[in-house]
Coordinates of C-alpha atoms and ligand atoms in Angstrom, one line a residue:
M1 CA -19.4 -8.2 -14.1
V2 CA -21.7 -10.9 -13.0
T3 CA -24.2 -8.2 -12.1
R4 CA -24.1 -6.8 -15.5
I5 CA -24.6 -10.2 -17.0
M6 CA -27.5 -10.9 -14.6
S7 CA -29.2 -7.7 -15.5
S8 CA -30.0 -9.0 -19.0
H9 CA -30.9 -12.4 -17.6
H10 CA -34.6 -11.9 -18.4
N11 CA -33.7 -12.2 -22.1
V12 CA -32.5 -15.7 -21.6
S13 CA -36.0 -17.2 -21.9
L14 CA -36.1 -15.8 -25.5
L15 CA -33.0 -17.8 -26.4
S16 CA -33.0 -21.1 -28.1
A17 CA -32.3 -24.2 -26.0
R18 CA -28.8 -24.4 -27.4
W19 CA -28.1 -20.9 -26.4
R20 CA -29.5 -21.5 -23.0
V21 CA -27.0 -24.3 -22.4
A22 CA -24.2 -22.0 -23.6
W23 CA -25.5 -19.2 -21.4
Y24 CA -25.6 -21.6 -18.4
H25 CA -22.0 -22.6 -18.9
F26 CA -21.0 -18.9 -19.2
L27 CA -22.6 -18.1 -15.9
L28 CA -21.0 -21.0 -14.3
M29 CA -17.6 -19.9 -15.5
S30 CA -18.1 -16.3 -14.4
S31 CA -19.4 -17.1 -10.9
V32 CA -17.0 -17.2 -8.0
P33 CA -15.7 -20.8 -7.3
T34 CA -16.2 -22.3 -3.9
H35 CA -12.7 -23.8 -3.9
A36 CA -9.3 -22.8 -5.3
D37 CA -5.9 -24.3 -4.6
F38 CA -4.7 -20.8 -3.7
V39 CA -6.6 -17.6 -2.9
V40 CA -4.7 -14.3 -3.3
V41 CA -6.5 -11.3 -1.8
G42 CA -5.2 -8.3 -3.7
A43 CA -4.1 -7.6 -7.3
G44 CA -1.3 -5.1 -6.9
V45 CA 2.4 -5.8 -7.4
A46 CA 2.6 -8.3 -4.5
G47 CA -0.6 -10.3 -5.3
L48 CA 0.0 -10.5 -9.1
R49 CA 3.7 -11.4 -8.7
A50 CA 2.7 -14.2 -6.2
A51 CA 0.0 -15.5 -8.5
I52 CA 2.5 -15.9 -11.4
E53 CA 4.7 -18.0 -9.1
L54 CA 1.7 -20.1 -8.1
A55 CA 0.2 -20.7 -11.5
S56 CA 2.3 -23.9 -12.2
A57 CA 1.0 -25.6 -9.0
G58 CA -2.7 -25.3 -9.1
S59 CA -5.7 -23.0 -9.5
V60 CA -5.2 -19.4 -8.4
F61 CA -8.0 -17.1 -7.5
V62 CA -7.0 -13.5 -7.3
L63 CA -9.4 -10.9 -6.0
A64 CA -9.4 -7.1 -6.2
K65 CA -12.1 -5.2 -4.4
R66 CA -12.5 -2.7 -7.2
E67 CA -10.8 -2.5 -10.6
V68 CA -7.3 -3.9 -10.8
R69 CA -6.1 -0.4 -11.5
D70 CA -7.4 0.8 -8.1
S71 CA -4.4 0.1 -6.1
N72 CA -1.4 1.8 -4.5
T73 CA 0.7 0.1 -7.2
Q74 CA -1.1 1.9 -9.9
Y75 CA -0.3 5.3 -8.3
A76 CA 3.4 4.7 -7.6
Q77 CA 5.3 7.4 -9.5
G78 CA 8.9 7.7 -8.7
G79 CA 10.2 4.2 -9.3
I80 CA 11.7 1.0 -8.1
A81 CA 15.1 0.6 -6.6
A82 CA 17.7 -2.0 -7.6
A83 CA 21.5 -1.9 -7.7
L84 CA 21.7 -2.5 -11.4
S85 CA 23.8 0.5 -12.6
D86 CA 27.6 0.3 -13.2
E87 CA 28.2 2.7 -10.4
D88 CA 26.1 0.8 -7.8
E89 CA 26.6 -2.1 -5.5
I90 CA 24.1 -4.3 -3.7
S91 CA 26.0 -3.6 -0.5
L92 CA 25.3 0.1 -0.9
H93 CA 21.6 -0.5 -1.5
L94 CA 21.6 -2.6 1.7
Q95 CA 23.5 0.1 3.6
D96 CA 21.0 2.9 2.5
T97 CA 18.0 0.6 3.4
L98 CA 19.3 -0.1 6.9
Q99 CA 20.2 3.5 7.5
A100 CA 16.7 4.7 6.6
G101 CA 15.2 2.0 8.9
D102 CA 16.7 3.8 11.9
G103 CA 18.1 0.7 13.6
L104 CA 15.0 -1.4 13.3
C105 CA 15.3 -3.2 9.9
N106 CA 15.4 -7.0 10.0
P107 CA 18.9 -7.2 8.4
E108 CA 18.2 -10.6 6.9
A109 CA 15.0 -9.4 5.2
A110 CA 16.7 -6.3 3.9
K111 CA 19.5 -8.5 2.5
V112 CA 17.0 -10.7 0.7
L113 CA 15.3 -7.6 -0.7
V114 CA 18.4 -6.0 -2.2
E115 CA 20.0 -9.3 -3.3
D116 CA 16.8 -10.6 -5.1
A117 CA 16.1 -7.2 -6.6
P118 CA 18.2 -7.5 -9.9
E119 CA 16.7 -10.9 -10.8
R120 CA 13.1 -9.8 -10.1
I121 CA 13.6 -6.7 -12.2
E122 CA 15.3 -8.5 -15.1
E123 CA 12.3 -10.9 -15.0
L124 CA 9.8 -8.0 -15.2
I125 CA 11.7 -6.6 -18.3
Q126 CA 11.5 -10.1 -19.9
W127 CA 7.8 -10.1 -19.3
G128 CA 7.3 -6.8 -21.1
T129 CA 7.7 -4.0 -18.5
E130 CA 9.3 -1.1 -20.2
F131 CA 11.5 1.0 -18.0
D132 CA 12.8 4.3 -19.3
R133 CA 16.1 4.2 -21.3
E134 CA 18.5 6.4 -23.0
G135 CA 19.2 4.6 -26.2
T136 CA 19.4 1.0 -25.1
K137 CA 20.7 1.7 -21.5
L138 CA 18.3 1.9 -18.6
T139 CA 18.2 5.3 -16.9
F140 CA 18.6 5.5 -13.1
G141 CA 17.1 8.4 -11.1
R142 CA 18.1 9.5 -7.6
E143 CA 15.8 9.8 -4.5
G144 CA 16.1 10.9 -0.9
A145 CA 18.5 8.9 1.3
H146 CA 19.8 6.8 -1.7
S147 CA 23.6 7.2 -2.0
R148 CA 23.6 6.2 -5.7
N149 CA 21.4 6.8 -8.8
R150 CA 19.4 3.5 -8.7
I151 CA 15.7 4.3 -9.3
L152 CA 14.3 2.7 -12.4
H153 CA 11.2 4.6 -13.7
A154 CA 8.7 4.1 -16.5
H155 CA 7.0 6.7 -18.7
G156 CA 8.8 9.3 -16.5
D157 CA 6.5 9.2 -13.4
S158 CA 4.1 6.3 -14.1
T159 CA 6.3 3.4 -12.9
G160 CA 3.7 1.6 -10.8
R161 CA 1.2 1.7 -13.7
E162 CA 3.7 0.2 -16.1
I163 CA 4.7 -2.6 -13.7
L164 CA 1.1 -3.4 -13.0
R165 CA 0.4 -3.5 -16.7
G166 CA 3.3 -5.9 -17.3
L167 CA 2.4 -8.2 -14.5
Y168 CA -1.3 -8.2 -15.4
A169 CA -0.5 -9.0 -19.0
K170 CA 1.7 -11.9 -17.8
T171 CA -1.1 -13.4 -15.6
K172 CA -3.4 -13.3 -18.7
T173 CA -1.0 -15.8 -20.4
L174 CA -1.3 -18.3 -17.5
K175 CA -4.4 -20.3 -17.7
H176 CA -4.7 -21.4 -14.0
I177 CA -4.9 -17.8 -12.8
S178 CA -8.3 -16.1 -12.5
V179 CA -8.2 -12.4 -11.6
R180 CA -11.6 -11.1 -10.5
E181 CA -12.5 -7.5 -9.9
F182 CA -15.1 -6.2 -7.4
E183 CA -14.8 -9.2 -5.2
F184 CA -14.6 -8.0 -1.6
S185 CA -13.0 -10.3 1.1
T186 CA -14.5 -9.7 4.5
D187 CA -12.8 -12.2 6.7
L188 CA -10.6 -15.3 6.9
L189 CA -12.0 -18.8 7.3
V190 CA -10.1 -20.5 10.2
E191 CA -10.6 -24.2 11.1
G192 CA -8.6 -25.8 13.9
G193 CA -6.1 -23.0 13.9
H194 CA -5.5 -23.3 10.2
V195 CA -6.6 -20.7 7.6
T196 CA -8.6 -22.6 5.1
G197 CA -10.2 -19.9 3.0
I198 CA -12.0 -16.6 2.9
H199 CA -15.4 -15.1 3.3
L200 CA -16.3 -12.6 0.6
I201 CA -19.1 -10.4 -0.8
S202 CA -19.0 -11.2 -4.5
D203 CA -19.6 -8.8 -7.3
S204 CA -23.2 -9.9 -7.5
G205 CA -23.7 -9.1 -3.8
Q206 CA -23.7 -12.6 -2.5
Q207 CA -21.9 -13.5 0.7
Q208 CA -19.8 -16.5 0.0
V209 CA -17.0 -18.7 1.2
I210 CA -14.0 -19.9 -0.9
S211 CA -11.9 -22.7 0.6
A212 CA -8.2 -22.9 -0.3
S213 CA -5.0 -24.8 0.6
A214 CA -3.4 -21.4 1.4
V215 CA -4.4 -17.7 1.4
L216 CA -2.1 -14.8 0.6
L217 CA -3.1 -11.3 1.9
A218 CA -1.7 -8.7 -0.5
T219 CA -4.3 -6.1 0.3
G220 CA -1.9 -3.1 0.3
G221 CA -1.9 0.0 2.6
L222 CA -4.0 1.8 5.1
G223 CA -3.6 5.5 4.1
Q224 CA -7.4 5.9 4.3
L225 CA -7.0 5.9 8.1
Y226 CA -6.0 9.5 7.8
L227 CA -7.7 12.7 6.7
N228 CA -4.9 13.6 4.3
T229 CA -3.5 10.7 2.3
T230 CA -1.8 10.0 -1.0
N231 CA -3.5 6.5 -1.1
P232 CA -6.5 5.6 -3.2
A233 CA -9.9 4.7 -1.7
V234 CA -9.1 1.0 -1.6
A235 CA -6.3 1.5 1.0
T236 CA -8.4 0.7 4.2
G237 CA -6.1 -1.9 5.8
D238 CA -8.5 -4.8 5.2
G239 CA -5.9 -7.5 5.2
V240 CA -4.3 -6.4 8.5
A241 CA -7.7 -6.2 10.2
M242 CA -8.7 -9.6 8.9
A243 CA -5.5 -11.2 10.0
Y244 CA -5.8 -9.6 13.4
R245 CA -9.3 -10.8 13.9
A246 CA -8.2 -14.3 12.9
G247 CA -5.4 -14.2 15.6
A248 CA -2.3 -13.6 13.5
E249 CA 0.6 -11.5 14.9
I250 CA 0.6 -7.9 13.7
S251 CA 3.9 -5.9 13.9
D252 CA 5.3 -2.4 13.7
M253 CA 2.0 -0.6 13.3
E254 CA 3.2 2.6 14.9
F255 CA 5.4 3.3 11.9
V256 CA 3.3 5.1 9.3
Q257 CA 5.3 7.2 6.8
F258 CA 3.9 10.6 5.9
H259 CA 5.0 11.8 2.5
P260 CA 6.2 15.4 2.9
T261 CA 5.0 16.7 -0.4
A262 CA 1.4 16.2 -1.4
L263 CA -0.4 18.9 -3.5
Y264 CA -2.5 21.0 -1.1
L265 CA -5.4 22.7 -2.8
K266 CA -9.0 23.0 -1.6
N267 CA -11.3 20.5 -3.3
A268 CA -8.4 18.6 -5.0
P269 CA -7.1 15.2 -4.0
R270 CA -3.8 15.1 -2.1
F271 CA -1.9 14.2 -5.3
L272 CA 1.6 13.0 -4.6
L273 CA 4.5 15.1 -5.7
S274 CA 7.2 12.5 -6.0
E275 CA 10.4 12.6 -4.0
A276 CA 12.2 12.4 -7.4
L277 CA 11.3 16.1 -7.9
R278 CA 13.6 16.9 -5.0
G279 CA 16.0 14.3 -6.4
E280 CA 16.2 16.5 -9.6
G281 CA 16.9 19.5 -7.4
A282 CA 13.6 21.0 -6.4
Y283 CA 13.7 23.3 -3.3
L284 CA 11.2 23.6 -0.4
R285 CA 10.3 27.1 0.6
N286 CA 8.2 28.4 3.4
L287 CA 5.5 31.1 3.2
E288 CA 8.2 33.8 3.3
L289 CA 9.9 31.9 0.4
H290 CA 13.0 31.0 2.4
R291 CA 14.6 27.7 1.6
F292 CA 14.3 26.0 5.0
M293 CA 15.5 22.4 4.8
P294 CA 19.3 23.1 5.2
K295 CA 18.7 24.3 8.7
Y296 CA 17.0 21.0 9.7
H297 CA 19.4 18.4 8.0
P298 CA 22.7 18.4 6.2
M299 CA 21.1 16.6 3.3
G300 CA 18.7 19.5 2.9
E301 CA 15.7 18.6 0.7
L302 CA 17.0 15.0 0.3
A303 CA 16.9 14.2 4.1
P304 CA 14.8 11.2 5.1
R305 CA 11.1 11.6 4.7
D306 CA 10.2 11.8 8.3
V307 CA 12.7 14.6 8.9
V308 CA 11.3 16.5 5.9
A309 CA 7.7 15.9 7.0
R310 CA 8.4 17.2 10.6
A311 CA 10.3 20.2 9.3
I312 CA 7.3 21.1 7.2
V313 CA 4.9 20.7 10.1
H314 CA 7.2 23.0 12.1
E315 CA 7.3 25.6 9.4
L316 CA 3.5 25.4 9.1
E317 CA 3.1 25.9 12.8
V318 CA 5.4 28.9 13.1
S319 CA 4.1 30.6 10.0
G320 CA 1.3 32.3 11.9
S321 CA -1.1 31.6 9.0
K322 CA -4.6 30.1 9.5
D323 CA -4.3 27.9 6.5
P324 CA -0.6 27.6 5.9
V325 CA 1.3 25.8 3.2
V326 CA 4.9 25.4 2.1
Y327 CA 6.0 25.4 -1.5
L328 CA 7.9 23.2 -3.8
D329 CA 10.0 25.3 -6.2
L330 CA 11.2 23.9 -9.6
G331 CA 11.6 27.3 -11.2
H332 CA 15.4 27.1 -11.4
L333 CA 15.4 23.7 -13.2
D334 CA 15.3 23.0 -16.9
A335 CA 11.6 23.3 -17.9
E336 CA 11.8 20.9 -20.9
H337 CA 13.6 18.2 -18.8
I338 CA 11.0 18.5 -16.0
K339 CA 8.1 18.1 -18.5
A340 CA 9.7 15.1 -20.0
R341 CA 10.8 13.5 -16.7
F342 CA 7.5 14.1 -14.9
P343 CA 4.7 14.2 -17.5
R344 CA 2.0 13.0 -15.2
I345 CA 2.8 15.4 -12.4
Y346 CA 3.2 18.3 -14.9
A347 CA -0.2 17.5 -16.5
T348 CA -2.0 17.0 -13.2
C349 CA -0.8 20.2 -11.7
L350 CA -1.7 22.1 -14.9
Q351 CA -5.2 20.8 -14.6
H352 CA -5.2 22.7 -11.3
N353 CA -3.8 25.8 -13.1
I354 CA -0.3 25.4 -11.8
D355 CA 2.6 25.3 -14.3
I356 CA 5.2 23.5 -12.2
T357 CA 8.1 24.8 -14.4
T358 CA 7.4 28.4 -13.5
E359 CA 5.1 28.5 -10.5
L360 CA 5.4 27.5 -6.8
I361 CA 3.4 24.4 -5.9
P362 CA 1.5 24.6 -2.5
I363 CA 2.1 21.4 -0.5
R364 CA 1.5 19.7 2.9
P365 CA 2.4 16.2 4.2
A366 CA 0.0 13.3 3.8
A367 CA -0.2 9.7 5.1
H368 CA 1.6 7.6 2.5
Y369 CA 3.0 4.2 3.5
A370 CA 2.6 1.6 6.3
M371 CA 5.8 0.0 7.4
G372 CA 3.9 -2.4 9.7
G373 CA 1.4 -5.1 9.0
V374 CA 0.9 -8.8 9.3
R375 CA 4.1 -10.3 10.7
T376 CA 5.8 -12.7 8.3
D377 CA 9.1 -14.6 8.0
L378 CA 11.3 -14.4 4.9
Q379 CA 8.9 -16.6 2.9
G380 CA 5.8 -14.5 3.6
Q381 CA 4.5 -17.1 6.2
T382 CA 2.5 -15.5 9.0
T383 CA 2.1 -16.9 12.5
L384 CA -1.2 -18.6 11.4
P385 CA -0.7 -21.8 9.4
G386 CA -2.1 -21.5 5.9
L387 CA -1.9 -17.7 5.9
Y388 CA 0.7 -15.7 4.0
A389 CA 1.1 -12.0 3.5
A390 CA 3.2 -9.8 1.1
G391 CA 3.6 -6.2 0.0
E392 CA 2.4 -3.3 2.0
A393 CA 0.0 -5.4 4.1
A394 CA 2.9 -7.4 5.4
A395 CA 5.6 -6.6 8.0
T396 CA 8.8 -8.4 6.9
G397 CA 10.9 -6.0 8.8
V398 CA 12.7 -4.7 5.6
H399 CA 11.7 -1.1 6.2
G400 CA 12.4 -1.0 9.9
A401 CA 11.1 2.3 11.4
N402 CA 11.1 4.1 8.0
R403 CA 11.0 3.0 4.4
L404 CA 13.7 4.0 1.9
A405 CA 12.0 5.6 -1.1
S406 CA 11.2 3.2 -4.0
N407 CA 11.8 0.1 -1.8
S408 CA 8.1 -0.8 -1.5
L409 CA 7.3 -1.8 -5.1
L410 CA 10.4 -3.9 -4.8
E411 CA 9.3 -5.4 -1.6
G412 CA 6.0 -6.5 -3.2
L413 CA 7.9 -8.1 -6.1
V414 CA 10.5 -9.8 -4.0
F415 CA 8.4 -11.1 -1.2
G416 CA 5.3 -11.7 -3.4
A417 CA 7.5 -14.1 -5.4
R418 CA 8.9 -15.7 -2.3
A419 CA 5.4 -16.1 -0.7
G420 CA 4.2 -17.7 -3.9
R421 CA 7.0 -20.2 -3.9
A422 CA 6.4 -21.1 -0.3
M423 CA 2.7 -21.6 -0.8
R424 CA 3.4 -23.7 -3.9
E425 CA 5.7 -25.9 -1.9
Q426 CA 3.2 -26.4 0.9
L427 CA 0.2 -27.2 -1.4
R428 CA -2.0 -29.6 0.4
H429 CA -4.6 -31.3 -1.8
L430 CA -7.4 -31.2 0.8
P431 CA -11.0 -32.0 -0.2
S432 CA -13.1 -28.9 0.2
K433 CA -15.0 -29.2 3.5
V434 CA -16.7 -25.9 2.9
E435 CA -20.3 -25.9 2.0
P436 CA -21.2 -23.1 -0.3
Q437 CA -23.0 -20.4 1.7
N438 CA -24.6 -18.1 -0.8
R439 CA -26.5 -15.5 1.2
A440 CA -27.7 -12.2 -0.1
A441 CA -25.8 -9.2 1.2
S442 CA -26.2 -5.5 0.5
N443 CA -23.5 -4.7 -2.0
G444 CA -24.2 -1.0 -1.9
P445 CA -21.0 1.1 -2.0
V446 CA -23.0 4.0 -0.5
D447 CA -23.5 4.0 3.2
S448 CA -23.7 7.4 4.8
V449 CA -23.5 6.0 8.3
A450 CA -20.3 4.2 7.6
D451 CA -19.0 7.2 5.7
Q452 CA -19.6 9.3 8.8
V453 CA -17.8 6.8 11.0
I454 CA -14.8 6.7 8.6
R455 CA -14.6 10.5 8.6
E456 CA -14.5 10.6 12.4
I457 CA -11.7 8.0 12.4
Q458 CA -9.7 9.9 9.8
M459 CA -10.0 13.2 11.8
L460 CA -9.0 11.7 15.1
M461 CA -6.1 9.7 13.6
W462 CA -4.8 12.8 11.8
R463 CA -5.0 14.9 15.0
D464 CA -3.9 12.4 17.6
A465 CA -1.9 9.6 15.9
G466 CA -0.3 11.5 13.0
I467 CA 3.1 13.0 12.2
V468 CA 3.7 14.4 15.7
R469 CA 2.3 12.4 18.6
T470 CA 2.0 12.7 22.4
G471 CA 0.9 10.1 25.1
T472 CA -2.2 12.2 25.9
G473 CA -3.3 12.4 22.3
L474 CA -2.7 8.7 21.7
K475 CA -4.8 7.8 24.8
R476 CA -7.6 10.0 23.6
A477 CA -7.4 8.4 20.1
I478 CA -7.7 4.9 21.7
E479 CA -10.7 5.9 23.9
Q480 CA -12.5 7.5 20.9
L481 CA -11.8 4.4 18.7
N482 CA -13.1 2.1 21.5
S483 CA -16.3 4.2 21.7
I484 CA -16.8 3.7 18.0
T485 CA -16.7 -0.2 18.3
P486 CA -20.4 -0.8 18.7
R487 CA -21.2 1.3 15.6
V488 CA -19.0 -0.9 13.4
A489 CA -19.5 -4.3 15.1
H490 CA -22.2 -5.7 12.6
P491 CA -21.3 -4.6 9.1
Q492 CA -24.0 -5.1 6.5
N493 CA -22.2 -4.0 3.4
R494 CA -18.8 -3.3 1.9
R495 CA -18.4 0.2 3.2
A496 CA -19.4 -0.8 6.7
H497 CA -16.8 -3.6 6.5
E498 CA -14.2 -0.9 5.6
A499 CA -15.3 1.2 8.6
R500 CA -14.9 -1.8 10.9
N501 CA -11.4 -2.5 9.4
L502 CA -10.3 1.1 9.8
Q503 CA -11.5 1.2 13.4
A504 CA -9.5 -2.0 14.1
V505 CA -6.3 -0.8 12.2
G506 CA -6.6 2.6 13.8
S507 CA -6.6 1.0 17.3
L508 CA -3.5 -1.1 16.3
V509 CA -1.6 2.0 15.2
A510 CA -2.6 4.1 18.3
R511 CA -1.9 1.3 20.8
S512 CA 1.5 0.5 19.3
A513 CA 2.4 4.2 19.2
L514 CA 1.4 4.6 22.8
A515 CA 3.4 1.6 23.9
R516 CA 6.6 2.8 22.0
E517 CA 7.8 5.4 24.5
E518 CA 10.5 6.8 22.3
S519 CA 10.9 8.5 18.9
R520 CA 12.3 6.4 16.0
G521 CA 12.0 6.7 12.2
A522 CA 8.5 7.8 11.2
H523 CA 7.2 7.5 14.8
Y524 CA 7.8 10.8 16.6
R525 CA 6.6 11.7 20.2
T526 CA 7.2 15.0 21.7
D527 CA 7.0 13.5 25.2
F528 CA 9.7 11.0 24.3
P529 CA 11.7 12.8 21.6
A530 CA 14.9 10.6 21.7
H531 CA 15.7 6.9 20.9
N532 CA 15.5 4.5 23.8
D533 CA 17.6 1.6 22.4
A534 CA 17.8 -0.2 25.7
K535 CA 14.0 -0.7 25.7
F536 CA 12.8 -0.2 22.2
L537 CA 15.3 -1.5 19.7
K538 CA 12.7 -4.1 19.1
H539 CA 9.5 -4.7 17.0
S540 CA 6.1 -4.2 18.5
I541 CA 3.9 -7.2 18.2
V542 CA 0.2 -7.2 18.8
T543 CA -2.1 -10.2 19.1
C544 CA -5.7 -9.9 20.2
N545 CA -5.4 -8.0 23.5
S546 CA -1.7 -8.2 24.1
I547 CA 1.2 -6.1 23.0
R548 CA 4.9 -6.9 23.4
F549 CA 8.3 -5.9 22.0
A550 CA 10.6 -8.5 20.6
Ligands
LIG601 C1 0.8 8.0 -4.7 C2 1.7 6.9 -4.4 C3 3.0 6.9 -4.9 C4 3.9 5.9 -4.6 N1 5.2 5.9 -5.2 C5 6.0 4.8 -5.0 C6 7.2 4.7 -5.7 O1 7.6 5.6 -6.5 N2 8.0 3.6 -5.4 C7 7.7 2.7 -4.5 O2 8.4 1.7 -4.4 N3 6.5 2.7 -3.9 C8 5.7 3.8 -4.1 N4 4.5 3.8 -3.4 C9 4.1 2.7 -2.5 C10 3.7 1.5 -3.4 O3 3.0 1.9 -4.5 C11 2.9 0.5 -2.6 O4 3.5 0.2 -1.3 C12 2.8 -0.9 -3.3 O5 2.4 -0.6 -4.6 C13 1.9 -1.8 -2.6 O6 1.6 -2.9 -3.4 P1 0.7 -4.0 -2.8 O7 0.6 -5.1 -3.9 O8 1.1 -4.4 -1.5 O9 -0.8 -3.3 -2.6 P2 -1.7 -2.5 -3.7 O10 -1.0 -2.2 -4.9 O11 -2.3 -1.4 -2.9 O12 -2.9 -3.6 -4.0 C14 -3.8 -3.9 -3.0 C15 -4.8 -4.8 -3.7 O13 -5.6 -5.4 -2.7 C16 -7.0 -5.3 -3.0 N5 -7.8 -5.4 -1.8 C17 -7.7 -4.6 -0.7 N6 -8.6 -5.0 0.2 C18 -9.3 -6.0 -0.3 C19 -10.4 -6.7 0.1 N7 -11.0 -6.6 1.3 N8 -10.9 -7.7 -0.7 C20 -10.4 -7.8 -2.0 N9 -9.4 -7.1 -2.4 C21 -8.8 -6.2 -1.6 C22 -7.1 -4.0 -3.8 O14 -8.3 -4.0 -4.6 C23 -5.8 -4.1 -4.6 O15 -6.0 -4.9 -5.8 C24 3.5 4.8 -3.7 C25 2.3 4.8 -3.2 C26 1.4 5.8 -3.5 C27 0.0 5.8 -2.9

């Protein structure tokens, strides 16, 4: 924005003195401040929800590295879970969440998640989010591993977009919140062991520091670590990498959820085909058109995601085809209902010449969700004073070894609000000690060297630290990632910073996965295919060069 304003700056000399003063004030207002009471890195569901909580306590500066709509939140289709229907109970939502987590959920965090859910959703509705209804009653969908219909959705399959719209509109009504797009945070500012702000490359290409009483990392996921992902380009694990470099504890990084059903077409993005399609009764068929899931799990197509993803990998391997796929089949379902329930999926597939009501949809799994992240307590506080984390970048322990579908938007809402409250309560009115450090930086999004490094990382992570892992593969991944270190050590622009972050986060995933010598939830090793509760019913925790289980 500032860049665009600057580009017409040469016209300023033509303006009258009065206009010049007004112009100067406008530039001042639109430039990045050097101090805010609170900095929130990320404008998805977690960041915006936290900002709303903070607005009553001081100035809140919210950054998004691209447009606000470039986030995982915007892409979320299926819905958000909450025990709100007459047939449901909070205890059942808790039970399903713990079950999906495969023994590793933090029960206290999961309890907070499901208990806070109804209030957070009611609040969203009051602020203007419109969930789908039949008449005046909310409609609840069903997804894999949920024992009740409890998934609220909006505009059929655009739930995240509607939640983001509602939250963003709410922030606009609160005068202390400034949401700024195209501001890229590169690192945390740490003074005397306390996080006191962030470094950023601003929209105008300046390197700059913003000091703050507290910083919230709400930077979302890390799907871009993998060759195939449902995540948008912003999901490069920046928050986790920044926190790690600053010395915070990082937890559960080996648990990456791969969504079983992403559209697989050459030259098309890996568009997510929501779990809710299987909730409505869609079948999975192999190349021979056999329905294969019942032979892998009693819940068939509604088995937990990791089970479905591995079943698909197995079917792909045994198919004998060079470029195999499996299919999602909705042909037996009511076509009008499918079009009304999944308008976005229907329209997107039609753009690729697939009518999902009559034709088979070619699919493969893709990296989808990070259960791990920056370790926090129930208030979003990390192990570094002054630093908080919420949403997909955080590891609260609610998801354990595997996330229950539609619990992640909810996690962002619930723990975003809690982190906001905790930051508000700990506001320290410190004088800003930070001198402004405006230095020019290359802002170019194009960097073919960084692009090449990122491609290498994505390929090696997909091959050696993906859905099915081995000790040998993980060691190879770590070695190759180490060999990339010198090429990413001195980033000069945003893309190079993303390459450095992906290298760091890739190492965290591979090291944690190598250390966990068992299979659990989304982490599967062929050399250790069973649980080892005696040793590993614990969370992995990484700091600098150490890794431990606790
Ligand atoms: C295709 C898809 C479908 C999904 N469907 C569902 C669903 O149906 N239900 C469900 O519960 N979950 C779903 N999820 C998961 C869910 O959308 C995410 O887990 C959740 O939205 C994460 O929210 P967040 O606020 O943590 O991060 P995000 O929404 O990803 O927001 C991250 C923000 O951080 C900013 N950012 C990142 N790095 C930087 C940086 N260095 N500097 C400045 N800003 C930065 C980004 O610009 C962005 O604004 C889906 C995810 C995908 C990808």
